[in-house]
mmCIF file of C-alpha atoms in Angstrom:
data_model
loop_
_atom_site.group_PDB
_atom_site.id
_atom_site.type_symbol
_atom_site.label_atom_id
_atom_site.label_comp_id
_atom_site.label_asym_id
_atom_site.label_seq_id
_atom_site.Cartn_x
_atom_site.Cartn_y
_atom_site.Cartn_z
ATOM 1 C CA MET A 1 17.421 -11.900 -5.757
ATOM 2 C CA THR A 2 17.577 -14.449 -3.012
ATOM 3 C CA HIS A 3 14.044 -15.781 -2.982
ATOM 4 C CA ASN A 4 12.298 -17.396 -5.945
ATOM 5 C CA ASP A 5 9.141 -15.328 -5.407
ATOM 6 C CA ASP A 6 11.064 -12.043 -5.324
ATOM 7 C CA ARG A 7 10.244 -10.623 -8.749
ATOM 8 C CA ARG A 8 11.435 -7.082 -8.193
ATOM 9 C CA LEU A 9 13.061 -5.825 -11.361
ATOM 10 C CA TYR A 10 15.589 -3.199 -10.366
ATOM 11 C CA ALA A 11 16.188 -2.156 -13.974
ATOM 12 C CA LEU A 12 12.499 -1.168 -14.156
ATOM 13 C CA ASP A 13 12.901 0.850 -10.964
ATOM 14 C CA ALA A 14 15.828 2.693 -12.544
ATOM 15 C CA LEU A 15 13.907 3.301 -15.757
ATOM 16 C CA ARG A 16 10.880 4.507 -13.816
ATOM 17 C CA LEU A 17 13.137 6.873 -11.839
ATOM 18 C CA ALA A 18 14.599 8.222 -15.102
ATOM 19 C CA ALA A 19 11.078 8.747 -16.464
ATOM 20 C CA ALA A 20 9.999 10.551 -13.282
ATOM 21 C CA LEU A 21 13.095 12.772 -13.428
ATOM 22 C CA ALA A 22 12.340 13.630 -17.066
ATOM 23 C CA VAL A 23 8.849 14.722 -16.021
ATOM 24 C CA LEU A 24 10.274 16.675 -13.076
ATOM 25 C CA MET A 25 12.717 18.505 -15.333
ATOM 26 C CA HIS A 26 9.925 19.221 -17.817
ATOM 27 C CA HIS A 27 7.854 20.867 -15.103
ATOM 28 C CA TRP A 28 10.845 22.681 -13.642
ATOM 29 C CA LEU A 29 11.787 24.235 -16.973
ATOM 30 C CA LYS A 30 8.169 24.959 -17.857
ATOM 31 C CA SER A 31 7.367 26.755 -14.607
ATOM 32 C CA THR A 32 10.665 28.437 -13.683
ATOM 33 C CA PRO A 33 11.617 31.661 -15.469
ATOM 34 C CA LYS A 34 14.993 31.434 -17.224
ATOM 35 C CA ASP A 35 16.564 34.130 -15.066
ATOM 36 C CA LEU A 36 15.719 32.171 -11.903
ATOM 37 C CA ARG A 37 17.262 28.905 -13.048
ATOM 38 C CA SER A 38 20.591 28.649 -11.287
ATOM 39 C CA LEU A 39 21.833 25.610 -13.128
ATOM 40 C CA ALA A 40 21.162 24.447 -16.670
ATOM 41 C CA VAL A 41 21.991 20.769 -16.249
ATOM 42 C CA PHE A 42 19.237 19.501 -18.495
ATOM 43 C CA PRO A 43 18.858 20.640 -22.109
ATOM 44 C CA GLU A 44 15.599 22.517 -22.556
ATOM 45 C CA TRP A 45 14.654 20.659 -25.763
ATOM 46 C CA LEU A 46 15.105 17.324 -23.975
ATOM 47 C CA SER A 47 12.970 18.507 -21.094
ATOM 48 C CA TRP A 48 10.049 19.350 -23.359
ATOM 49 C CA HIS A 49 10.203 16.034 -25.187
ATOM 50 C CA GLY A 50 11.398 14.153 -22.120
ATOM 51 C CA GLY A 51 8.373 15.224 -20.120
ATOM 52 C CA TYR A 52 5.983 13.631 -22.575
ATOM 53 C CA ILE A 53 8.180 10.579 -23.081
ATOM 54 C CA GLY A 54 8.662 10.350 -19.324
ATOM 55 C CA VAL A 55 4.907 10.286 -18.661
ATOM 56 C CA ALA A 56 4.309 7.592 -21.289
ATOM 57 C CA THR A 57 7.259 5.522 -20.068
ATOM 58 C CA PHE A 58 6.170 5.855 -16.445
ATOM 59 C CA PHE A 59 2.628 4.705 -17.263
ATOM 60 C CA VAL A 60 3.804 1.745 -19.332
ATOM 61 C CA ILE A 61 6.111 0.577 -16.540
ATOM 62 C CA SER A 62 3.401 1.159 -13.934
ATOM 63 C CA GLY A 63 0.994 -0.915 -16.010
ATOM 64 C CA LEU A 64 3.481 -3.776 -16.082
ATOM 65 C CA VAL A 65 4.146 -3.524 -12.349
ATOM 66 C CA ILE A 66 0.408 -3.454 -11.626
ATOM 67 C CA LEU A 67 -0.115 -6.499 -13.809
ATOM 68 C CA MET A 68 2.711 -8.338 -12.032
ATOM 69 C CA SER A 69 1.167 -7.476 -8.648
ATOM 70 C CA THR A 70 -2.058 -9.303 -9.563
ATOM 71 C CA GLU A 71 -0.448 -12.708 -10.015
ATOM 72 C CA LYS A 72 -0.918 -14.193 -6.559
ATOM 73 C CA VAL A 73 -3.957 -12.368 -5.195
ATOM 74 C CA ASP A 74 -7.657 -12.357 -5.920
ATOM 75 C CA ALA A 75 -9.496 -9.200 -6.989
ATOM 76 C CA ARG A 76 -10.470 -8.252 -3.431
ATOM 77 C CA GLY A 77 -6.894 -8.634 -2.188
ATOM 78 C CA PHE A 78 -5.562 -6.610 -5.100
ATOM 79 C CA VAL A 79 -7.982 -3.718 -4.545
ATOM 80 C CA PHE A 80 -7.310 -3.716 -0.805
ATOM 81 C CA ALA A 81 -3.527 -3.701 -1.355
ATOM 82 C CA ARG A 82 -3.777 -0.786 -3.819
ATOM 83 C CA ILE A 83 -5.987 1.243 -1.477
ATOM 84 C CA VAL A 84 -3.671 0.648 1.476
ATOM 85 C CA ARG A 85 -0.641 1.528 -0.619
ATOM 86 C CA LEU A 86 -1.948 4.643 -2.362
ATOM 87 C CA TYR A 87 -4.552 6.452 -0.281
ATOM 88 C CA PRO A 88 -2.783 7.199 3.030
ATOM 89 C CA ALA A 89 0.192 8.881 1.325
ATOM 90 C CA PHE A 90 -2.152 10.586 -1.139
ATOM 91 C CA TRP A 91 -4.301 12.004 1.675
ATOM 92 C CA ILE A 92 -1.203 13.388 3.389
ATOM 93 C CA CYS A 93 -0.055 14.995 0.121
ATOM 94 C CA CYS A 94 -3.516 16.480 -0.472
ATOM 95 C CA ALA A 95 -3.592 17.945 3.027
ATOM 96 C CA ILE A 96 -0.101 19.436 2.706
ATOM 97 C CA THR A 97 -0.927 20.894 -0.706
ATOM 98 C CA TYR A 98 -4.222 22.332 0.484
ATOM 99 C CA TRP A 99 -2.763 23.945 3.592
ATOM 100 C CA CYS A 100 0.327 25.278 1.799
ATOM 101 C CA CYS A 101 -1.740 26.861 -0.955
ATOM 102 C CA ILE A 102 -4.590 28.221 1.144
ATOM 103 C CA ASN A 103 -5.358 31.863 0.309
ATOM 104 C CA THR A 104 -3.183 31.827 -2.793
ATOM 105 C CA LYS A 105 -4.204 31.897 -6.422
ATOM 106 C CA TYR A 106 -3.613 28.126 -6.409
ATOM 107 C CA SER A 107 -5.910 27.305 -3.508
ATOM 108 C CA ALA A 108 -8.804 24.929 -3.876
ATOM 109 C CA ASP A 109 -12.034 25.533 -2.038
ATOM 110 C CA TRP A 110 -13.105 23.153 0.722
ATOM 111 C CA PRO A 111 -15.339 20.993 -1.535
ATOM 112 C CA GLY A 112 -12.469 20.787 -4.033
ATOM 113 C CA TYR A 113 -10.153 19.613 -1.288
ATOM 114 C CA VAL A 114 -12.608 17.037 0.040
ATOM 115 C CA THR A 115 -13.399 15.622 -3.392
ATOM 116 C CA SER A 116 -9.685 15.564 -4.242
ATOM 117 C CA MET A 117 -9.295 13.000 -1.474
ATOM 118 C CA THR A 118 -11.186 10.524 -3.697
ATOM 119 C CA MET A 119 -8.593 10.883 -6.517
ATOM 120 C CA VAL A 120 -11.432 11.691 -8.919
ATOM 121 C CA PRO A 121 -12.652 15.203 -8.036
ATOM 122 C CA ALA A 122 -13.834 15.762 -11.623
ATOM 123 C CA ALA A 123 -16.545 13.159 -10.991
ATOM 124 C CA PHE A 124 -17.946 15.619 -8.431
ATOM 125 C CA GLY A 125 -17.494 18.705 -10.614
ATOM 126 C CA HIS A 126 -14.277 19.952 -9.002
ATOM 127 C CA ILE A 127 -10.674 20.295 -10.035
ATOM 128 C CA ALA A 128 -7.908 18.546 -8.112
ATOM 129 C CA VAL A 129 -6.278 20.329 -5.209
ATOM 130 C CA ASP A 130 -3.059 19.971 -7.227
ATOM 131 C CA GLY A 131 -2.986 19.689 -10.998
ATOM 132 C CA VAL A 132 -0.425 16.886 -11.057
ATOM 133 C CA TYR A 133 -2.755 14.562 -9.169
ATOM 134 C CA TRP A 134 -4.520 13.785 -12.462
ATOM 135 C CA THR A 135 -1.993 10.993 -12.939
ATOM 136 C CA LEU A 136 -3.532 8.960 -10.120
ATOM 137 C CA ALA A 137 -6.952 8.904 -11.778
ATOM 138 C CA VAL A 138 -5.278 7.724 -14.998
ATOM 139 C CA GLU A 139 -3.407 5.035 -13.064
ATOM 140 C CA ALA A 140 -6.687 3.895 -11.514
ATOM 141 C CA LYS A 141 -8.002 3.242 -15.033
ATOM 142 C CA PHE A 142 -5.335 0.538 -15.361
ATOM 143 C CA TYR A 143 -7.079 -1.404 -12.608
#
């Protein structure tokens, strides 16, 4: 770290990556039939436990990072920075998910897609365009 204000903690980034990979492996093993798995590089028992531990670890680290990001900004600046950081990428992901899943058993209807763009479709009586997007609504509760 070359600048005194640079508070990036690379060990947290590595731990957050490990947590995200544990969740990824959990979902991969949960959704992929055994005969279609070409490589068993991750023990199945660790994936099941690792997925839950990974989610909890990821949220704890995210909470710390969010708290650290509030140090030198007021509430308005913080909210603006979070919106600018999260929503554009989220909208792109929602659009890709919606268009890739259209006319499949996983497709959301148009109102479900539109309300998913808010990150809280349940508030409008709809389910998310992708089930894993629930994590963003939980993250928003940290704010």
